[in-house]
Amino acid sequence: MDLTKPSTQANLEAAFGGESMANRKYLFFANVAKQLGNSELSRLFRDTANQETEHAFAHFRLLHPELVVEDPASLDDAQKQAILSRCLELAIEGETYEYTTMYPEFAAQANADLDHGAAAEFNEQIEESRDHAGLFRTAARNFGLLTPVEHHHADRYSVALEALQGKGQQGETSEAVPGQWICKVCGVIYDPAVGDPDSGIAAGTAFEAIPEDWSCPICGTRKANFIPYHPAELKAA
């Protein structure tokens, strides 16, 4: 495959993204069908999702032939480390983009759309504007919440890469960040300096003071599934 042509590269990346999105979308549909008692349809969605995964993998192998492993037994330790390092480098690159560029830009746009949309539709479509404003507020909140999560992911990958390079051992700080708690399900970090205003939790509220029926603003899991946040740290070998 000739990837020197920008159009081919772009098409492969678009195809990989499309197949990847289809996989997650069909898995979501499978869960919906299962909840509604239609196991046959749920199985259809899951089977199709698995096929979409294979399609995505095929595209990704063409995009990154350096990661294709035909015979693991034929690789020496240096070659294995090079491949694993490349995987981590790509993961760091993606997560860093998400927390430095993607989510901050999305949050800014959602807030901009909130102001513009509410003003433009206020007179003619009050209810629709209210619904749109709520969606934009939720989008802005979610993008803001996910920014530190992606930062956390990138830090973990960075530590893993350094450990792979023999610079130490992958681990976490012995002391938790004061006041911060992380969701074990989706990785959202509760910061008392910010609180969760949309859920009625004011800034300055300690996690321990949050009502027990509070739930994660992203995944909806219960408060009990949060643990003290220990950032990734490279430990001495």
PDB file of C-alpha atoms in Angstrom:
ATOM      1  CA  MET A   1       0.000   0.000   0.000  1.00  0.00           C
ATOM      2  CA  ASP A   2       1.409   3.345  -1.081  1.00  0.00           C
ATOM      3  CA  LEU A   3       0.931   5.790   1.762  1.00  0.00           C
ATOM      4  CA  THR A   4       3.019   8.500   0.160  1.00  0.00           C
ATOM      5  CA  LYS A   5      -0.145   9.893  -1.396  1.00  0.00           C
ATOM      6  CA  PRO A   6      -1.980  12.120   1.116  1.00  0.00           C
ATOM      7  CA  SER A   7      -5.409  11.045  -0.172  1.00  0.00           C
ATOM      8  CA  THR A   8      -4.694   7.366   0.489  1.00  0.00           C
ATOM      9  CA  GLN A   9      -3.451   8.125   3.988  1.00  0.00           C
ATOM     10  CA  ALA A  10      -6.477  10.300   4.721  1.00  0.00           C
ATOM     11  CA  ASN A  11      -8.901   7.712   3.365  1.00  0.00           C
ATOM     12  CA  LEU A  12      -7.380   4.956   5.454  1.00  0.00           C
ATOM     13  CA  GLU A  13      -7.531   7.095   8.580  1.00  0.00           C
ATOM     14  CA  ALA A  14     -11.170   7.962   7.828  1.00  0.00           C
ATOM     15  CA  ALA A  15     -12.000   4.298   7.214  1.00  0.00           C
ATOM     16  CA  PHE A  16     -10.313   3.280  10.459  1.00  0.00           C
ATOM     17  CA  GLY A  17     -12.237   5.956  12.340  1.00  0.00           C
ATOM     18  CA  GLY A  18     -15.521   4.954  10.731  1.00  0.00           C
ATOM     19  CA  GLU A  19     -15.126   1.255  11.485  1.00  0.00           C
ATOM     20  CA  SER A  20     -13.989   1.988  15.033  1.00  0.00           C
ATOM     21  CA  MET A  21     -17.009   4.189  15.629  1.00  0.00           C
ATOM     22  CA  ALA A  22     -19.305   1.554  14.177  1.00  0.00           C
ATOM     23  CA  ASN A  23     -17.886  -1.016  16.601  1.00  0.00           C
ATOM     24  CA  ARG A  24     -18.608   1.095  19.681  1.00  0.00           C
ATOM     25  CA  LYS A  25     -21.998   2.191  18.344  1.00  0.00           C
ATOM     26  CA  TYR A  26     -23.130  -1.387  17.702  1.00  0.00           C
ATOM     27  CA  LEU A  27     -21.948  -2.479  21.141  1.00  0.00           C
ATOM     28  CA  PHE A  28     -24.073   0.316  22.592  1.00  0.00           C
ATOM     29  CA  PHE A  29     -27.031  -0.882  20.515  1.00  0.00           C
ATOM     30  CA  ALA A  30     -26.381  -4.435  21.717  1.00  0.00           C
ATOM     31  CA  ASN A  31     -26.650  -3.296  25.321  1.00  0.00           C
ATOM     32  CA  VAL A  32     -29.890  -1.448  24.556  1.00  0.00           C
ATOM     33  CA  ALA A  33     -31.355  -4.543  22.882  1.00  0.00           C
ATOM     34  CA  LYS A  34     -30.285  -6.706  25.829  1.00  0.00           C
ATOM     35  CA  GLN A  35     -31.898  -4.315  28.322  1.00  0.00           C
ATOM     36  CA  LEU A  36     -35.122  -4.483  26.308  1.00  0.00           C
ATOM     37  CA  GLY A  37     -35.098  -8.272  26.333  1.00  0.00           C
ATOM     38  CA  ASN A  38     -34.219  -8.870  22.682  1.00  0.00           C
ATOM     39  CA  SER A  39     -31.249 -11.232  22.972  1.00  0.00           C
ATOM     40  CA  GLU A  40     -31.322 -12.155  19.278  1.00  0.00           C
ATOM     41  CA  LEU A  41     -30.942  -8.545  18.151  1.00  0.00           C
ATOM     42  CA  SER A  42     -28.321  -7.972  20.839  1.00  0.00           C
ATOM     43  CA  ARG A  43     -26.303 -10.885  19.486  1.00  0.00           C
ATOM     44  CA  LEU A  44     -26.625  -9.526  15.931  1.00  0.00           C
ATOM     45  CA  PHE A  45     -25.248  -6.155  16.992  1.00  0.00           C
ATOM     46  CA  ARG A  46     -22.356  -7.793  18.889  1.00  0.00           C
ATOM     47  CA  ASP A  47     -21.459 -10.091  16.017  1.00  0.00           C
ATOM     48  CA  THR A  48     -21.452  -7.150  13.620  1.00  0.00           C
ATOM     49  CA  ALA A  49     -19.389  -5.075  16.055  1.00  0.00           C
ATOM     50  CA  ASN A  50     -16.757  -7.822  16.107  1.00  0.00           C
ATOM     51  CA  GLN A  51     -16.618  -7.788  12.314  1.00  0.00           C
ATOM     52  CA  GLU A  52     -16.222  -4.021  12.291  1.00  0.00           C
ATOM     53  CA  THR A  53     -13.285  -4.445  14.680  1.00  0.00           C
ATOM     54  CA  GLU A  54     -11.570  -6.728  12.190  1.00  0.00           C
ATOM     55  CA  HIS A  55     -12.174  -4.163   9.441  1.00  0.00           C
ATOM     56  CA  ALA A  56     -10.646  -1.433  11.617  1.00  0.00           C
ATOM     57  CA  PHE A  57      -7.643  -3.627  12.435  1.00  0.00           C
ATOM     58  CA  ALA A  58      -7.060  -4.250   8.729  1.00  0.00           C
ATOM     59  CA  HIS A  59      -6.965  -0.508   8.060  1.00  0.00           C
ATOM     60  CA  PHE A  60      -4.725   0.141  11.057  1.00  0.00           C
ATOM     61  CA  ARG A  61      -2.214  -2.492   9.929  1.00  0.00           C
ATOM     62  CA  LEU A  62      -1.853  -0.619   6.650  1.00  0.00           C
ATOM     63  CA  LEU A  63      -1.455   2.684   8.478  1.00  0.00           C
ATOM     64  CA  HIS A  64       1.146   1.250  10.856  1.00  0.00           C
ATOM     65  CA  PRO A  65       2.943  -1.701   9.265  1.00  0.00           C
ATOM     66  CA  GLU A  66       5.723  -1.260  11.841  1.00  0.00           C
ATOM     67  CA  LEU A  67       3.329  -2.691  14.440  1.00  0.00           C
ATOM     68  CA  VAL A  68       2.363  -5.814  12.512  1.00  0.00           C
ATOM     69  CA  VAL A  69       3.793  -8.905  14.233  1.00  0.00           C
ATOM     70  CA  GLU A  70       3.856 -11.974  11.999  1.00  0.00           C
ATOM     71  CA  ASP A  71       6.062 -14.218  14.135  1.00  0.00           C
ATOM     72  CA  PRO A  72       6.649 -13.078  17.731  1.00  0.00           C
ATOM     73  CA  ALA A  73       9.162 -15.868  18.315  1.00  0.00           C
ATOM     74  CA  SER A  74      11.447 -14.437  15.628  1.00  0.00           C
ATOM     75  CA  LEU A  75      11.795 -11.073  17.394  1.00  0.00           C
ATOM     76  CA  ASP A  76      14.602 -10.313  19.793  1.00  0.00           C
ATOM     77  CA  ASP A  77      14.072  -8.251  22.939  1.00  0.00           C
ATOM     78  CA  ALA A  78      15.118  -5.009  21.264  1.00  0.00           C
ATOM     79  CA  GLN A  79      12.623  -5.478  18.444  1.00  0.00           C
ATOM     80  CA  LYS A  80       9.825  -6.292  20.870  1.00  0.00           C
ATOM     81  CA  GLN A  81      10.641  -3.227  22.920  1.00  0.00           C
ATOM     82  CA  ALA A  82      10.679  -1.037  19.809  1.00  0.00           C
ATOM     83  CA  ILE A  83       7.187  -2.199  18.839  1.00  0.00           C
ATOM     84  CA  LEU A  84       5.804  -1.754  22.341  1.00  0.00           C
ATOM     85  CA  SER A  85       7.449   1.665  22.586  1.00  0.00           C
ATOM     86  CA  ARG A  86       5.816   2.695  19.341  1.00  0.00           C
ATOM     87  CA  CYS A  87       2.404   1.602  20.672  1.00  0.00           C
ATOM     88  CA  LEU A  88       2.904   3.737  23.760  1.00  0.00           C
ATOM     89  CA  GLU A  89       4.159   6.683  21.727  1.00  0.00           C
ATOM     90  CA  LEU A  90       1.003   6.608  19.603  1.00  0.00           C
ATOM     91  CA  ALA A  91      -1.161   6.296  22.723  1.00  0.00           C
ATOM     92  CA  ILE A  92       0.588   9.264  24.357  1.00  0.00           C
ATOM     93  CA  GLU A  93       0.199  11.280  21.179  1.00  0.00           C
ATOM     94  CA  GLY A  94      -3.525  10.584  21.024  1.00  0.00           C
ATOM     95  CA  GLU A  95      -4.274  11.257  24.677  1.00  0.00           C
ATOM     96  CA  THR A  96      -2.159  14.423  24.679  1.00  0.00           C
ATOM     97  CA  TYR A  97      -4.056  15.738  21.660  1.00  0.00           C
ATOM     98  CA  GLU A  98      -7.335  15.048  23.443  1.00  0.00           C
ATOM     99  CA  TYR A  99      -6.501  16.957  26.605  1.00  0.00           C
ATOM    100  CA  THR A 100      -4.467  19.805  25.064  1.00  0.00           C
ATOM    101  CA  THR A 101      -6.480  20.464  21.915  1.00  0.00           C
ATOM    102  CA  MET A 102      -9.601  18.419  21.243  1.00  0.00           C
ATOM    103  CA  TYR A 103     -11.583  18.718  24.458  1.00  0.00           C
ATOM    104  CA  PRO A 104     -10.574  22.326  25.241  1.00  0.00           C
ATOM    105  CA  GLU A 105     -11.631  23.388  21.717  1.00  0.00           C
ATOM    106  CA  PHE A 106     -14.860  21.381  21.931  1.00  0.00           C
ATOM    107  CA  ALA A 107     -15.655  22.936  25.307  1.00  0.00           C
ATOM    108  CA  ALA A 108     -15.045  26.456  23.974  1.00  0.00           C
ATOM    109  CA  GLN A 109     -17.240  25.786  20.932  1.00  0.00           C
ATOM    110  CA  ALA A 110     -20.018  24.310  23.064  1.00  0.00           C
ATOM    111  CA  ASN A 111     -20.014  27.392  25.259  1.00  0.00           C
ATOM    112  CA  ALA A 112     -19.989  29.646  22.191  1.00  0.00           C
ATOM    113  CA  ASP A 113     -22.883  27.730  20.664  1.00  0.00           C
ATOM    114  CA  LEU A 114     -24.756  27.991  23.941  1.00  0.00           C
ATOM    115  CA  ASP A 115     -24.620  31.784  23.888  1.00  0.00           C
ATOM    116  CA  HIS A 116     -25.383  32.081  20.187  1.00  0.00           C
ATOM    117  CA  GLY A 117     -28.128  29.506  20.092  1.00  0.00           C
ATOM    118  CA  ALA A 118     -29.959  30.831  23.112  1.00  0.00           C
ATOM    119  CA  ALA A 119     -29.934  34.371  21.747  1.00  0.00           C
ATOM    120  CA  ALA A 120     -31.008  33.406  18.206  1.00  0.00           C
ATOM    121  CA  GLU A 121     -33.931  31.198  19.123  1.00  0.00           C
ATOM    122  CA  PHE A 122     -35.177  32.851  22.284  1.00  0.00           C
ATOM    123  CA  ASN A 123     -38.263  34.515  20.805  1.00  0.00           C
ATOM    124  CA  GLU A 124     -39.556  31.876  18.413  1.00  0.00           C
ATOM    125  CA  GLN A 125     -38.589  28.565  19.950  1.00  0.00           C
ATOM    126  CA  ILE A 126     -38.197  28.975  23.685  1.00  0.00           C
ATOM    127  CA  GLU A 127     -38.546  25.316  24.549  1.00  0.00           C
ATOM    128  CA  GLU A 128     -36.223  24.152  21.781  1.00  0.00           C
ATOM    129  CA  SER A 129     -33.657  26.752  22.764  1.00  0.00           C
ATOM    130  CA  ARG A 130     -33.863  25.574  26.352  1.00  0.00           C
ATOM    131  CA  ASP A 131     -33.272  21.994  25.241  1.00  0.00           C
ATOM    132  CA  HIS A 132     -30.360  23.028  23.038  1.00  0.00           C
ATOM    133  CA  ALA A 133     -28.854  25.106  25.820  1.00  0.00           C
ATOM    134  CA  GLY A 134     -29.056  22.142  28.148  1.00  0.00           C
ATOM    135  CA  LEU A 135     -27.335  19.917  25.618  1.00  0.00           C
ATOM    136  CA  PHE A 136     -24.599  22.475  25.031  1.00  0.00           C
ATOM    137  CA  ARG A 137     -24.101  22.910  28.777  1.00  0.00           C
ATOM    138  CA  THR A 138     -23.824  19.164  29.167  1.00  0.00           C
ATOM    139  CA  ALA A 139     -21.383  18.941  26.263  1.00  0.00           C
ATOM    140  CA  ALA A 140     -19.254  21.751  27.671  1.00  0.00           C
ATOM    141  CA  ARG A 141     -19.291  20.133  31.113  1.00  0.00           C
ATOM    142  CA  ASN A 142     -18.393  16.702  29.748  1.00  0.00           C
ATOM    143  CA  PHE A 143     -15.550  18.047  27.611  1.00  0.00           C
ATOM    144  CA  GLY A 144     -14.227  19.895  30.632  1.00  0.00           C
ATOM    145  CA  LEU A 145     -14.450  16.798  32.819  1.00  0.00           C
ATOM    146  CA  LEU A 146     -12.723  14.594  30.263  1.00  0.00           C
ATOM    147  CA  THR A 147      -9.751  16.912  29.742  1.00  0.00           C
ATOM    148  CA  PRO A 148      -7.982  15.899  32.993  1.00  0.00           C
ATOM    149  CA  VAL A 149      -8.918  12.252  32.351  1.00  0.00           C
ATOM    150  CA  GLU A 150      -7.040  12.257  29.054  1.00  0.00           C
ATOM    151  CA  HIS A 151      -4.142  14.027  30.806  1.00  0.00           C
ATOM    152  CA  HIS A 152      -4.166  11.186  33.346  1.00  0.00           C
ATOM    153  CA  HIS A 153      -4.140   8.600  30.533  1.00  0.00           C
ATOM    154  CA  ALA A 154      -1.219  10.308  28.804  1.00  0.00           C
ATOM    155  CA  ASP A 155       0.752  10.431  32.068  1.00  0.00           C
ATOM    156  CA  ARG A 156       0.176   6.710  32.663  1.00  0.00           C
ATOM    157  CA  TYR A 157       1.348   5.876  29.148  1.00  0.00           C
ATOM    158  CA  SER A 158       4.401   8.088  29.565  1.00  0.00           C
ATOM    159  CA  VAL A 159       5.374   6.304  32.780  1.00  0.00           C
ATOM    160  CA  ALA A 160       4.776   2.934  31.112  1.00  0.00           C
ATOM    161  CA  LEU A 161       7.067   3.925  28.242  1.00  0.00           C
ATOM    162  CA  GLU A 162       9.841   4.968  30.623  1.00  0.00           C
ATOM    163  CA  ALA A 163       9.447   1.686  32.514  1.00  0.00           C
ATOM    164  CA  LEU A 164       9.649  -0.227  29.242  1.00  0.00           C
ATOM    165  CA  GLN A 165      12.879   1.612  28.478  1.00  0.00           C
ATOM    166  CA  GLY A 166      14.344   0.348  31.738  1.00  0.00           C
ATOM    167  CA  LYS A 167      14.286   3.680  33.557  1.00  0.00           C
ATOM    168  CA  GLY A 168      12.310   2.353  36.502  1.00  0.00           C
ATOM    169  CA  GLN A 169       9.106   0.596  37.429  1.00  0.00           C
ATOM    170  CA  GLN A 170       5.586   1.665  36.600  1.00  0.00           C
ATOM    171  CA  GLY A 171       3.621   2.744  39.643  1.00  0.00           C
ATOM    172  CA  GLU A 172       1.647   5.448  41.400  1.00  0.00           C
ATOM    173  CA  THR A 173       2.467   8.110  43.948  1.00  0.00           C
ATOM    174  CA  SER A 174       2.370   6.824  47.507  1.00  0.00           C
ATOM    175  CA  GLU A 175       0.319   9.830  48.588  1.00  0.00           C
ATOM    176  CA  ALA A 176      -3.008  10.662  46.998  1.00  0.00           C
ATOM    177  CA  VAL A 177      -3.649  14.146  45.638  1.00  0.00           C
ATOM    178  CA  PRO A 178      -5.347  15.952  48.536  1.00  0.00           C
ATOM    179  CA  GLY A 179      -9.102  16.022  48.091  1.00  0.00           C
ATOM    180  CA  GLN A 180      -9.179  14.429  44.638  1.00  0.00           C
ATOM    181  CA  TRP A 181     -10.996  11.152  43.952  1.00  0.00           C
ATOM    182  CA  ILE A 182     -11.047   9.166  40.692  1.00  0.00           C
ATOM    183  CA  CYS A 183     -13.874   7.090  39.228  1.00  0.00           C
ATOM    184  CA  LYS A 184     -12.856   3.440  38.832  1.00  0.00           C
ATOM    185  CA  VAL A 185     -15.275   3.047  35.906  1.00  0.00           C
ATOM    186  CA  CYS A 186     -14.558   5.996  33.587  1.00  0.00           C
ATOM    187  CA  GLY A 187     -11.588   7.807  35.145  1.00  0.00           C
ATOM    188  CA  VAL A 188     -13.305  11.111  35.927  1.00  0.00           C
ATOM    189  CA  ILE A 189     -11.494  12.938  38.702  1.00  0.00           C
ATOM    190  CA  TYR A 190     -13.554  14.757  41.330  1.00  0.00           C
ATOM    191  CA  ASP A 191     -11.829  17.988  42.302  1.00  0.00           C
ATOM    192  CA  PRO A 192     -13.294  19.775  45.328  1.00  0.00           C
ATOM    193  CA  ALA A 193     -12.028  23.095  43.963  1.00  0.00           C
ATOM    194  CA  VAL A 194     -14.487  22.651  41.086  1.00  0.00           C
ATOM    195  CA  GLY A 195     -17.212  20.532  42.677  1.00  0.00           C
ATOM    196  CA  ASP A 196     -20.097  19.332  40.502  1.00  0.00           C
ATOM    197  CA  PRO A 197     -22.390  22.370  40.169  1.00  0.00           C
ATOM    198  CA  ASP A 198     -24.727  20.634  37.695  1.00  0.00           C
ATOM    199  CA  SER A 199     -25.474  18.057  40.391  1.00  0.00           C
ATOM    200  CA  GLY A 200     -25.836  20.643  43.131  1.00  0.00           C
ATOM    201  CA  ILE A 201     -22.335  20.081  44.548  1.00  0.00           C
ATOM    202  CA  ALA A 202     -20.814  23.512  45.108  1.00  0.00           C
ATOM    203  CA  ALA A 203     -17.151  24.282  44.575  1.00  0.00           C
ATOM    204  CA  GLY A 204     -15.256  23.739  47.803  1.00  0.00           C
ATOM    205  CA  THR A 205     -17.255  20.627  48.751  1.00  0.00           C
ATOM    206  CA  ALA A 206     -15.062  17.820  50.031  1.00  0.00           C
ATOM    207  CA  PHE A 207     -15.724  14.434  48.476  1.00  0.00           C
ATOM    208  CA  GLU A 208     -16.598  13.004  51.879  1.00  0.00           C
ATOM    209  CA  ALA A 209     -19.357  15.604  52.213  1.00  0.00           C
ATOM    210  CA  ILE A 210     -21.070  14.655  48.954  1.00  0.00           C
ATOM    211  CA  PRO A 211     -24.409  12.857  49.499  1.00  0.00           C
ATOM    212  CA  GLU A 212     -24.191   9.079  49.142  1.00  0.00           C
ATOM    213  CA  ASP A 213     -26.770   9.071  46.336  1.00  0.00           C
ATOM    214  CA  TRP A 214     -24.550  11.290  44.169  1.00  0.00           C
ATOM    215  CA  SER A 215     -23.397   9.655  40.932  1.00  0.00           C
ATOM    216  CA  CYS A 216     -20.525  10.176  38.500  1.00  0.00           C
ATOM    217  CA  PRO A 217     -21.404  13.001  36.072  1.00  0.00           C
ATOM    218  CA  ILE A 218     -20.003  11.047  33.108  1.00  0.00           C
ATOM    219  CA  CYS A 219     -20.783   7.347  33.543  1.00  0.00           C
ATOM    220  CA  GLY A 220     -23.421   7.518  36.266  1.00  0.00           C
ATOM    221  CA  THR A 221     -21.772   5.041  38.609  1.00  0.00           C
ATOM    222  CA  ARG A 222     -22.281   5.460  42.342  1.00  0.00           C
ATOM    223  CA  LYS A 223     -20.082   7.405  44.716  1.00  0.00           C
ATOM    224  CA  ALA A 224     -18.702   4.179  46.222  1.00  0.00           C
ATOM    225  CA  ASN A 225     -16.845   3.510  42.964  1.00  0.00           C
ATOM    226  CA  PHE A 226     -14.528   6.490  43.505  1.00  0.00           C
ATOM    227  CA  ILE A 227     -11.137   6.027  45.135  1.00  0.00           C
ATOM    228  CA  PRO A 228      -8.415   8.502  46.217  1.00  0.00           C
ATOM    229  CA  TYR A 229      -6.482   9.714  43.168  1.00  0.00           C
ATOM    230  CA  HIS A 230      -2.858   8.613  42.949  1.00  0.00           C
ATOM    231  CA  PRO A 231      -1.145   9.976  39.796  1.00  0.00           C
ATOM    232  CA  ALA A 232       1.149   7.741  37.780  1.00  0.00           C
ATOM    233  CA  GLU A 233       4.791   7.792  38.914  1.00  0.00           C
ATOM    234  CA  LEU A 234       7.994   6.140  37.794  1.00  0.00           C
ATOM    235  CA  LYS A 235       9.439   4.170  40.706  1.00  0.00           C
ATOM    236  CA  ALA A 236      13.066   3.287  41.198  1.00  0.00           C
ATOM    237  CA  ALA A 237      13.926  -0.144  39.828  1.00  0.00           C
TER     238      ALA A 237
END
